[in-house]
Amino acid sequence: VIYLNKLPEDVYRLLVDGSTSYLPFRDASFGTCSYHLTLLDCLHAVSKALQYGFLDFNRFDVDEYEHYERAENGDFNWIIPGKFLAFSGPHPKSKIERGYPLHAPEAYFSYFRKHNITTIIRLNKKMYDAKRFTDAGFEHHDLFFIDGTPPTDAIVKKFLNICENAEGGIAVHCKAGLGRTGTLIACYIMKHYRMTAAETIAWLRICRPGSVIGPQQHFLEEKQAGLWAEGDVFHSKLKAQQNGNSKVAVTRILSGVDDISINDNLNKLGRKTDMKLYDDDDESSCVTQGDKLRALKSKRQARSAATGPLMLEENKVHTRSSSQSFRLTLQSSVQSNKAPKSSSFSNGPGITKRSTRSSAGNCSLKSQCLNSRLARSLGNLHALNSDQDSTLNEAKTGIKPLSNSTYQLNNINVANSNGNFTPQRMATDS
């Protein structure tokens, strides 16, 4: 799909030829699975990402992706480069809680400024004072809804309006930065790029494994037609304004237009019709789904670093977390998911090999090179004591940007959303 420009259906047909079949994969929630995604959905997602410029594999940096995906380095991923960054919710001070490193808002300032992020959207309860972002020059918005649930139409509408008028990139977070965060970003993608719900969920999980949880999946399926219709109206009016050579910012004109509303099937989804916009009693000190997801992510990262590769035994199914990055090469011998990347793509003419994974003998050299390029700017909080209050001062130094980064986040409003995005990170989800 990426290098040979094959259609997803053609690729999938080759893969399932004969008796070969592939299991679907599910969300990262802890309940009964009621929604499956398939390998074909993922192939369609990659194809659409190429079509809309979300993905330029020749510029994808696997080391950068894996660095910032880790909890101690920020736990964030770009979904649409230059437009949407999804991240785990900041905390009043940097510390380790339930084994998961938490970061103060100040820890993100330098990276956000370097990459032209101008707007922060919080979807969970108030864990930090929003003034810490606004005083630093960022816009900050609160759109609270309960962990693991779909948003109301009012929240979706306000989210889309904020994003369509943002001057720069948008950083969205809930508690873990997966369920609520992924669901609202998905609404924007479906509206403005006409991707199906399945394609959108697949792309979100490719970029940030574990995104979109439980009933949120069915919510996106139900909203697909309405969001597509809204997008058609939006872009037709946008085109008319551009043809009229209007000097007024088109996105701000259209932000007040509400020709089509999304049907809010509250009863079908089993949600409360009078949900409060904000309730500090929700997600209190009890362990929430967001806590479980963050603990799960922290655990699998620790396993990857400390206990070596995951092995697959012959004729046995190895159960993996749906939020875990998945790399599996079908070969006669079992390979680790941290093994050197196959050079199969490099055999073709004109193809640049993007991964520079080192062999065991070169690990030390690679580590030195990587550390010089990707500073552990948020600090490896695993090395700190949980009661060390001075970590807040360390976090305030901000995130050291990539010294040789070629990425610049553009001011991507819908008015120039045809635009040539260059992705910063991608992973695969099992």
Short mmCIF file of C-alpha atoms in Angstrom, two decimals:
data_model
loop_
_atom_site.label_atom_id
_atom_site.label_comp_id
_atom_site.label_asym_id
_atom_site.label_seq_id
_atom_site.Cartn_x
_atom_site.Cartn_y
_atom_site.Cartn_z
CA VAL A 1 0.00 0.00 0.00
CA ILE A 2 2.77 2.43 0.93
CA TYR A 3 5.44 1.56 -1.61
CA LEU A 4 3.68 -0.30 -4.41
CA ASN A 5 0.45 1.74 -4.39
CA LYS A 6 -1.66 -1.39 -4.17
CA LEU A 7 -5.30 -1.17 -3.17
CA PRO A 8 -6.10 -2.45 0.34
CA GLU A 9 -8.49 -5.07 -1.04
CA ASP A 10 -5.82 -6.42 -3.41
CA VAL A 11 -3.27 -6.69 -0.62
CA TYR A 12 -5.74 -8.35 1.73
CA ARG A 13 -6.77 -10.82 -0.98
CA LEU A 14 -3.14 -11.89 -1.34
CA LEU A 15 -2.74 -12.27 2.41
CA VAL A 16 -5.84 -14.44 2.89
CA ASP A 17 -5.20 -16.59 -0.17
CA GLY A 18 -5.77 -20.25 0.61
CA SER A 19 -6.45 -21.25 4.20
CA THR A 20 -4.78 -18.25 5.86
CA SER A 21 -6.98 -16.09 8.05
CA TYR A 22 -6.36 -13.26 10.50
CA LEU A 23 -8.00 -12.68 13.84
CA PRO A 24 -9.75 -9.33 14.35
CA PHE A 25 -8.62 -7.16 17.23
CA ARG A 26 -10.61 -5.40 19.92
CA ASP A 27 -10.46 -2.31 22.08
CA ALA A 28 -8.36 -1.93 25.22
CA SER A 29 -11.26 -1.89 27.68
CA PHE A 30 -11.76 -4.50 30.37
CA GLY A 31 -15.32 -5.42 29.44
CA THR A 32 -16.87 -7.80 26.94
CA CYS A 33 -15.82 -7.14 23.36
CA SER A 34 -18.68 -5.92 21.17
CA TYR A 35 -16.75 -4.37 18.28
CA HIS A 36 -13.99 -5.81 16.13
CA LEU A 37 -11.55 -4.20 13.72
CA THR A 38 -9.84 -6.20 10.99
CA LEU A 39 -6.56 -6.11 9.17
CA LEU A 40 -8.45 -4.80 6.13
CA ASP A 41 -9.69 -1.83 8.18
CA CYS A 42 -6.07 -1.03 9.04
CA LEU A 43 -4.98 -1.27 5.40
CA HIS A 44 -7.78 1.12 4.43
CA ALA A 45 -6.67 3.49 7.21
CA VAL A 46 -3.09 3.55 5.94
CA SER A 47 -4.32 4.11 2.39
CA LYS A 48 -6.46 7.08 3.48
CA ALA A 49 -3.57 8.46 5.54
CA LEU A 50 -1.41 8.44 2.42
CA GLN A 51 -4.20 10.03 0.38
CA TYR A 52 -4.65 12.91 2.82
CA GLY A 53 -0.99 13.40 3.59
CA PHE A 54 -1.06 12.16 7.19
CA LEU A 55 1.71 9.72 6.38
CA ASP A 56 5.04 10.16 4.65
CA PHE A 57 6.84 6.95 5.49
CA ASN A 58 10.14 8.19 4.08
CA ARG A 59 10.21 10.79 6.85
CA PHE A 60 8.79 8.67 9.65
CA ASP A 61 11.24 8.41 12.56
CA VAL A 62 10.67 5.25 14.59
CA ASP A 63 13.12 6.31 17.31
CA GLU A 64 11.33 9.61 17.84
CA TYR A 65 7.97 7.86 17.97
CA GLU A 66 9.12 5.31 20.52
CA HIS A 67 10.83 7.96 22.64
CA TYR A 68 7.83 10.24 23.11
CA GLU A 69 5.36 7.37 23.34
CA ARG A 70 6.96 6.27 26.61
CA ALA A 71 5.32 7.46 29.81
CA GLU A 72 8.49 8.96 31.26
CA ASN A 73 9.02 11.05 28.11
CA GLY A 74 5.54 12.52 27.83
CA ASP A 75 3.26 9.74 26.54
CA PHE A 76 2.07 11.60 23.45
CA ASN A 77 1.51 10.83 19.78
CA TRP A 78 0.61 12.85 16.71
CA ILE A 79 -2.64 11.73 15.07
CA ILE A 80 -2.72 14.33 12.29
CA PRO A 81 0.76 15.90 12.17
CA GLY A 82 0.49 19.63 12.65
CA LYS A 83 -3.13 19.45 13.79
CA PHE A 84 -3.80 16.92 16.57
CA LEU A 85 -1.54 15.61 19.31
CA ALA A 86 -3.04 13.15 21.83
CA PHE A 87 -1.42 12.91 25.24
CA SER A 88 -1.93 11.64 28.77
CA GLY A 89 -3.35 14.16 31.20
CA PRO A 90 -0.90 16.42 33.08
CA HIS A 91 -0.76 16.45 36.87
CA PRO A 92 -0.24 19.27 39.40
CA LYS A 93 3.35 18.13 39.90
CA SER A 94 5.70 15.62 38.34
CA LYS A 95 5.71 12.33 40.23
CA ILE A 96 5.07 8.61 39.92
CA GLU A 97 1.57 7.41 40.78
CA ARG A 98 0.59 3.72 40.73
CA GLY A 99 3.78 3.06 38.80
CA TYR A 100 2.96 5.61 36.08
CA PRO A 101 5.09 8.75 35.61
CA LEU A 102 3.02 11.94 35.72
CA HIS A 103 4.16 15.32 34.41
CA ALA A 104 3.31 18.88 35.34
CA PRO A 105 1.97 21.19 32.59
CA GLU A 106 5.28 23.08 32.45
CA ALA A 107 7.03 19.94 31.25
CA TYR A 108 5.25 20.21 27.90
CA PHE A 109 5.67 23.94 27.23
CA SER A 110 8.92 23.81 25.29
CA TYR A 111 7.83 20.98 22.98
CA PHE A 112 4.43 22.54 22.38
CA ARG A 113 5.95 25.91 21.48
CA LYS A 114 8.57 24.31 19.26
CA HIS A 115 5.84 22.49 17.33
CA ASN A 116 3.34 25.37 17.15
CA ILE A 117 0.73 23.87 19.45
CA THR A 118 -1.49 26.75 20.51
CA THR A 119 -4.55 25.06 22.03
CA ILE A 120 -5.04 22.58 24.88
CA ILE A 121 -8.34 20.70 25.32
CA ARG A 122 -8.97 18.86 28.58
CA LEU A 123 -11.69 16.19 28.68
CA ASN A 124 -11.26 14.80 32.20
CA LYS A 125 -11.67 16.30 35.68
CA LYS A 126 -9.51 19.23 36.75
CA MET A 127 -6.22 17.75 37.89
CA TYR A 128 -4.24 20.97 37.33
CA ASP A 129 -5.00 24.68 37.15
CA ALA A 130 -5.71 25.72 33.56
CA LYS A 131 -4.02 29.07 34.29
CA ARG A 132 -0.68 27.29 34.11
CA PHE A 133 -1.29 26.88 30.38
CA THR A 134 -3.09 30.17 29.73
CA ASP A 135 -0.47 32.19 31.60
CA ALA A 136 2.11 30.61 29.31
CA GLY A 137 0.24 31.83 26.22
CA PHE A 138 -1.79 28.74 25.31
CA GLU A 139 -5.55 28.59 24.84
CA HIS A 140 -7.19 26.11 27.21
CA HIS A 141 -10.66 24.58 27.01
CA ASP A 142 -12.56 22.19 29.30
CA LEU A 143 -15.02 19.71 27.76
CA PHE A 144 -15.56 17.19 30.53
CA PHE A 145 -17.43 13.93 30.05
CA ILE A 146 -17.28 10.66 31.97
CA ASP A 147 -14.46 8.19 31.40
CA GLY A 148 -15.36 5.40 28.97
CA THR A 149 -18.54 7.06 27.67
CA PRO A 150 -19.39 8.79 24.38
CA PRO A 151 -19.64 12.60 24.36
CA THR A 152 -22.89 14.53 24.04
CA ASP A 153 -23.69 16.36 20.82
CA ALA A 154 -23.05 19.66 22.59
CA ILE A 155 -19.52 18.58 23.44
CA VAL A 156 -18.87 17.30 19.91
CA LYS A 157 -20.11 20.57 18.41
CA LYS A 158 -18.00 22.70 20.72
CA PHE A 159 -14.92 20.53 20.14
CA LEU A 160 -15.26 20.82 16.36
CA ASN A 161 -15.76 24.58 16.61
CA ILE A 162 -12.63 25.00 18.73
CA CYS A 163 -10.54 22.87 16.38
CA GLU A 164 -11.82 24.56 13.22
CA ASN A 165 -10.78 27.94 14.63
CA ALA A 166 -7.50 27.05 16.30
CA GLU A 167 -4.54 29.04 15.02
CA GLY A 168 -2.06 26.20 15.44
CA GLY A 169 -1.83 22.61 16.57
CA ILE A 170 -4.19 21.18 19.19
CA ALA A 171 -3.12 18.98 22.11
CA VAL A 172 -6.02 16.91 23.44
CA HIS A 173 -5.99 14.90 26.65
CA CYS A 174 -8.26 13.05 29.04
CA LYS A 175 -6.83 10.88 31.81
CA ALA A 176 -4.95 8.34 29.71
CA GLY A 177 -5.33 10.19 26.40
CA LEU A 178 -7.00 7.20 24.75
CA GLY A 179 -10.79 6.85 25.00
CA ARG A 180 -12.33 10.31 25.23
CA THR A 181 -9.39 11.90 23.44
CA GLY A 182 -9.50 9.47 20.53
CA THR A 183 -13.27 9.69 20.19
CA LEU A 184 -13.42 13.46 19.71
CA ILE A 185 -10.42 13.55 17.39
CA ALA A 186 -12.17 10.81 15.40
CA CYS A 187 -15.24 13.05 15.01
CA TYR A 188 -13.08 15.75 13.39
CA ILE A 189 -11.40 13.26 11.04
CA MET A 190 -14.73 11.78 9.97
CA LYS A 191 -16.25 15.21 9.35
CA HIS A 192 -13.40 16.73 7.37
CA TYR A 193 -11.88 13.69 5.62
CA ARG A 194 -14.94 11.43 5.17
CA MET A 195 -13.13 8.44 6.61
CA THR A 196 -15.38 5.67 7.88
CA ALA A 197 -15.64 5.02 11.61
CA ALA A 198 -13.66 1.79 11.25
CA GLU A 199 -10.92 3.48 9.21
CA THR A 200 -10.72 6.32 11.70
CA ILE A 201 -10.51 4.06 14.74
CA ALA A 202 -7.88 1.97 12.97
CA TRP A 203 -5.76 5.04 12.18
CA LEU A 204 -6.04 6.29 15.76
CA ARG A 205 -4.86 2.93 17.06
CA ILE A 206 -2.03 2.82 14.54
CA CYS A 207 -0.85 6.20 15.82
CA ARG A 208 -1.76 5.71 19.49
CA PRO A 209 -2.52 2.09 20.44
CA GLY A 210 -5.53 1.69 22.73
CA SER A 211 -7.53 4.66 21.44
CA VAL A 212 -11.37 4.65 21.48
CA ILE A 213 -12.96 2.47 24.14
CA GLY A 214 -16.10 0.33 24.45
CA PRO A 215 -19.35 2.18 23.57
CA GLN A 216 -17.34 4.98 21.97
CA GLN A 217 -16.76 2.64 19.00
CA HIS A 218 -20.49 2.19 18.37
CA PHE A 219 -21.02 5.92 18.92
CA LEU A 220 -18.67 6.71 16.03
CA GLU A 221 -20.44 4.22 13.76
CA GLU A 222 -23.77 5.91 14.50
CA LYS A 223 -22.39 9.41 13.94
CA GLN A 224 -20.62 8.64 10.67
CA ALA A 225 -23.41 9.68 8.28
CA GLY A 226 -24.21 12.86 10.20
CA LEU A 227 -20.58 13.93 10.42
CA TRP A 228 -20.09 13.31 6.71
CA ALA A 229 -23.13 15.47 5.95
CA GLU A 230 -21.84 18.24 8.20
CA GLY A 231 -18.49 18.07 6.48
CA ASP A 232 -20.07 18.33 3.04
CA VAL A 233 -21.95 21.47 4.04
CA PHE A 234 -18.89 22.94 5.71
CA HIS A 235 -16.63 22.46 2.71
CA SER A 236 -19.22 23.60 0.18
CA LYS A 237 -19.56 26.87 2.08
CA LEU A 238 -15.80 27.05 2.42
CA LYS A 239 -15.40 26.70 -1.33
CA ALA A 240 -18.03 29.36 -1.96
CA GLN A 241 -16.25 31.78 0.35
CA GLN A 242 -12.89 31.10 -1.29
CA ASN A 243 -14.37 31.66 -4.75
CA GLY A 244 -15.74 34.96 -3.47
CA ASN A 245 -12.24 36.01 -2.41
CA SER A 246 -13.46 36.82 1.07
CA LYS A 247 -10.83 38.53 3.18
CA VAL A 248 -12.44 37.30 6.40
CA ALA A 249 -11.13 34.08 7.91
CA VAL A 250 -13.38 31.48 6.34
CA THR A 251 -13.21 29.06 9.23
CA ARG A 252 -14.41 31.71 11.65
CA ILE A 253 -17.34 32.57 9.39
CA LEU A 254 -18.36 28.96 9.07
CA SER A 255 -17.94 28.23 12.77
CA GLY A 256 -21.31 29.87 13.40
CA VAL A 257 -23.10 27.87 10.72
CA ASP A 258 -25.18 25.02 12.08
CA ASP A 259 -27.15 23.72 9.12
CA ILE A 260 -27.04 20.08 10.13
CA SER A 261 -27.04 18.71 13.66
CA ILE A 262 -25.83 15.28 14.62
CA ASN A 263 -28.59 13.06 15.98
CA ASP A 264 -27.89 12.29 19.61
CA ASN A 265 -29.11 8.74 20.22
CA LEU A 266 -28.72 8.92 23.97
CA ASN A 267 -31.12 6.11 24.78
CA LYS A 268 -29.57 3.79 22.25
CA LEU A 269 -26.17 4.29 23.80
CA GLY A 270 -27.48 4.13 27.35
CA ARG A 271 -26.21 7.57 28.38
CA LYS A 272 -27.74 10.06 30.76
CA THR A 273 -29.59 12.88 29.04
CA ASP A 274 -28.92 15.39 31.77
CA MET A 275 -25.22 14.73 32.25
CA LYS A 276 -23.52 17.59 34.02
CA LEU A 277 -20.83 19.39 32.07
CA TYR A 278 -18.45 19.01 34.95
CA ASP A 279 -18.45 16.97 38.12
CA ASP A 280 -15.42 16.76 40.35
CA ASP A 281 -16.90 13.73 42.08
CA ASP A 282 -16.42 11.67 38.92
CA GLU A 283 -13.03 10.02 38.57
CA SER A 284 -12.24 10.72 42.21
CA SER A 285 -9.58 8.89 44.13
CA CYS A 286 -10.95 5.50 43.01
CA VAL A 287 -9.15 3.62 40.26
CA THR A 288 -10.77 4.52 36.94
CA GLN A 289 -10.52 2.95 33.53
CA GLY A 290 -7.97 5.62 32.64
CA ASP A 291 -5.82 4.54 35.59
CA LYS A 292 -6.03 0.91 34.45
CA LEU A 293 -5.08 1.78 30.89
CA ARG A 294 -2.10 3.86 32.01
CA ALA A 295 -0.96 1.09 34.36
CA LEU A 296 -1.29 -1.43 31.52
CA LYS A 297 0.81 0.74 29.21
CA SER A 298 3.44 1.33 31.87
CA LYS A 299 3.61 -2.39 32.60
CA ARG A 300 4.15 -3.44 29.00
CA GLN A 301 6.78 -0.75 28.49
CA ALA A 302 8.62 -1.95 31.58
CA ARG A 303 8.45 -5.53 30.31
CA SER A 304 9.86 -4.51 26.96
CA ALA A 305 12.78 -2.76 28.60
CA ALA A 306 13.47 -5.15 31.47
CA THR A 307 12.46 -8.67 30.54
CA GLY A 308 13.32 -8.82 26.88
CA PRO A 309 11.21 -9.94 23.94
CA LEU A 310 7.78 -11.49 23.91
CA MET A 311 8.03 -14.99 22.49
CA LEU A 312 5.46 -16.91 20.49
CA GLU A 313 5.36 -20.63 21.11
CA GLU A 314 4.56 -22.91 18.23
CA ASN A 315 0.85 -23.60 17.78
CA LYS A 316 -0.08 -21.40 20.75
CA VAL A 317 -1.89 -18.09 20.75
CA HIS A 318 -0.08 -15.41 22.72
CA THR A 319 -2.54 -12.96 24.24
CA ARG A 320 -1.43 -9.35 24.01
CA SER A 321 -2.91 -6.11 25.23
CA SER A 322 -4.83 -4.26 22.52
CA SER A 323 -2.94 -1.13 23.52
CA GLN A 324 0.41 -2.73 22.79
CA SER A 325 2.43 -1.94 19.70
CA PHE A 326 2.60 -5.08 17.60
CA ARG A 327 5.32 -6.11 15.22
CA LEU A 328 5.20 -9.65 13.93
CA THR A 329 7.18 -10.99 11.00
CA LEU A 330 5.96 -14.33 9.68
CA GLN A 331 9.16 -16.27 9.37
CA SER A 332 10.21 -19.83 10.10
CA SER A 333 12.07 -18.71 13.20
CA VAL A 334 10.45 -16.67 15.95
CA GLN A 335 11.65 -13.10 16.20
CA SER A 336 11.39 -10.60 19.00
CA ASN A 337 9.29 -7.48 18.56
CA LYS A 338 12.52 -5.63 19.26
CA ALA A 339 14.56 -7.50 16.69
CA PRO A 340 16.31 -5.62 13.87
CA LYS A 341 13.76 -4.53 11.29
CA SER A 342 13.59 -6.51 8.08
CA SER A 343 15.26 -4.92 5.10
CA SER A 344 12.70 -6.29 2.69
CA PHE A 345 11.65 -2.84 1.57
CA SER A 346 15.22 -1.79 0.86
CA ASN A 347 15.62 -4.31 -1.94
CA GLY A 348 13.35 -2.37 -4.26
CA PRO A 349 14.64 0.42 -6.50
CA GLY A 350 14.40 3.94 -5.20
CA ILE A 351 13.23 2.90 -1.75
CA THR A 352 14.84 4.44 1.29
CA LYS A 353 15.07 2.32 4.38
CA ARG A 354 13.74 4.37 7.28
CA SER A 355 14.44 2.19 10.27
CA THR A 356 17.92 2.14 11.72
CA ARG A 357 17.44 -0.59 14.28
CA SER A 358 20.77 -1.84 15.50
CA SER A 359 22.02 -5.33 16.08
CA ALA A 360 22.95 -6.38 19.60
CA GLY A 361 26.59 -5.52 18.98
CA ASN A 362 25.71 -1.94 18.06
CA CYS A 363 23.22 -1.29 20.88
CA SER A 364 25.65 0.78 22.90
CA LEU A 365 26.57 3.00 19.96
CA LYS A 366 22.93 3.44 18.99
CA SER A 367 22.01 4.34 22.56
CA GLN A 368 24.66 7.07 22.64
CA CYS A 369 23.53 8.50 19.29
CA LEU A 370 19.87 8.36 20.25
CA ASN A 371 20.40 10.05 23.59
CA SER A 372 22.29 12.88 21.92
CA ARG A 373 19.43 13.43 19.47
CA LEU A 374 16.41 12.70 21.62
CA ALA A 375 17.04 14.20 25.03
CA ARG A 376 15.04 12.53 27.77
CA SER A 377 13.70 15.95 28.32
CA LEU A 378 10.82 15.13 30.60
CA GLY A 379 13.19 13.13 32.73
CA ASN A 380 13.03 9.42 33.44
CA LEU A 381 10.80 9.68 36.47
CA HIS A 382 11.28 6.01 37.26
CA ALA A 383 14.62 7.03 38.71
CA LEU A 384 13.05 9.51 41.11
CA ASN A 385 11.53 8.97 44.51
CA SER A 386 7.78 9.47 44.54
CA ASP A 387 8.04 11.89 47.46
CA GLN A 388 10.62 14.11 45.79
CA ASP A 389 8.90 17.46 45.45
CA SER A 390 11.80 18.93 43.55
CA THR A 391 10.71 17.05 40.45
CA LEU A 392 8.36 19.93 39.67
CA ASN A 393 11.33 22.24 39.20
CA GLU A 394 12.92 19.73 36.85
CA ALA A 395 9.73 19.50 34.85
CA LYS A 396 9.56 23.27 34.51
CA THR A 397 12.69 23.18 32.37
CA GLY A 398 10.42 21.93 29.60
CA ILE A 399 10.89 19.45 26.83
CA LYS A 400 14.11 19.74 24.91
CA PRO A 401 13.20 19.71 21.22
CA LEU A 402 14.79 17.43 18.68
CA SER A 403 18.09 18.94 17.66
CA ASN A 404 17.85 17.73 14.09
CA SER A 405 14.12 17.59 13.67
CA THR A 406 12.88 18.36 10.20
CA TYR A 407 9.29 18.57 11.27
CA GLN A 408 7.44 21.85 11.48
CA LEU A 409 3.82 21.86 12.50
CA ASN A 410 1.77 24.06 10.25
CA ASN A 411 -1.10 26.33 11.12
CA ILE A 412 -3.65 23.92 9.75
CA ASN A 413 -7.15 25.31 9.80
CA VAL A 414 -9.73 23.74 7.57
CA ALA A 415 -9.15 26.52 5.06
CA ASN A 416 -5.89 24.86 4.05
CA SER A 417 -6.67 21.31 5.10
CA ASN A 418 -5.72 19.89 1.68
CA GLY A 419 -2.31 20.44 2.81
CA ASN A 420 0.86 18.58 2.77
CA PHE A 421 1.12 17.01 6.18
CA THR A 422 4.27 15.18 7.20
CA PRO A 423 3.77 12.66 9.97
CA GLN A 424 5.99 12.39 12.97
CA ARG A 425 5.18 9.00 14.30
CA MET A 426 3.31 5.80 13.63
CA ALA A 427 3.00 2.40 15.27
CA THR A 428 0.92 -0.68 14.66
CA ASP A 429 -1.71 -2.04 16.99
CA SER A 430 -2.58 -5.67 17.49
#
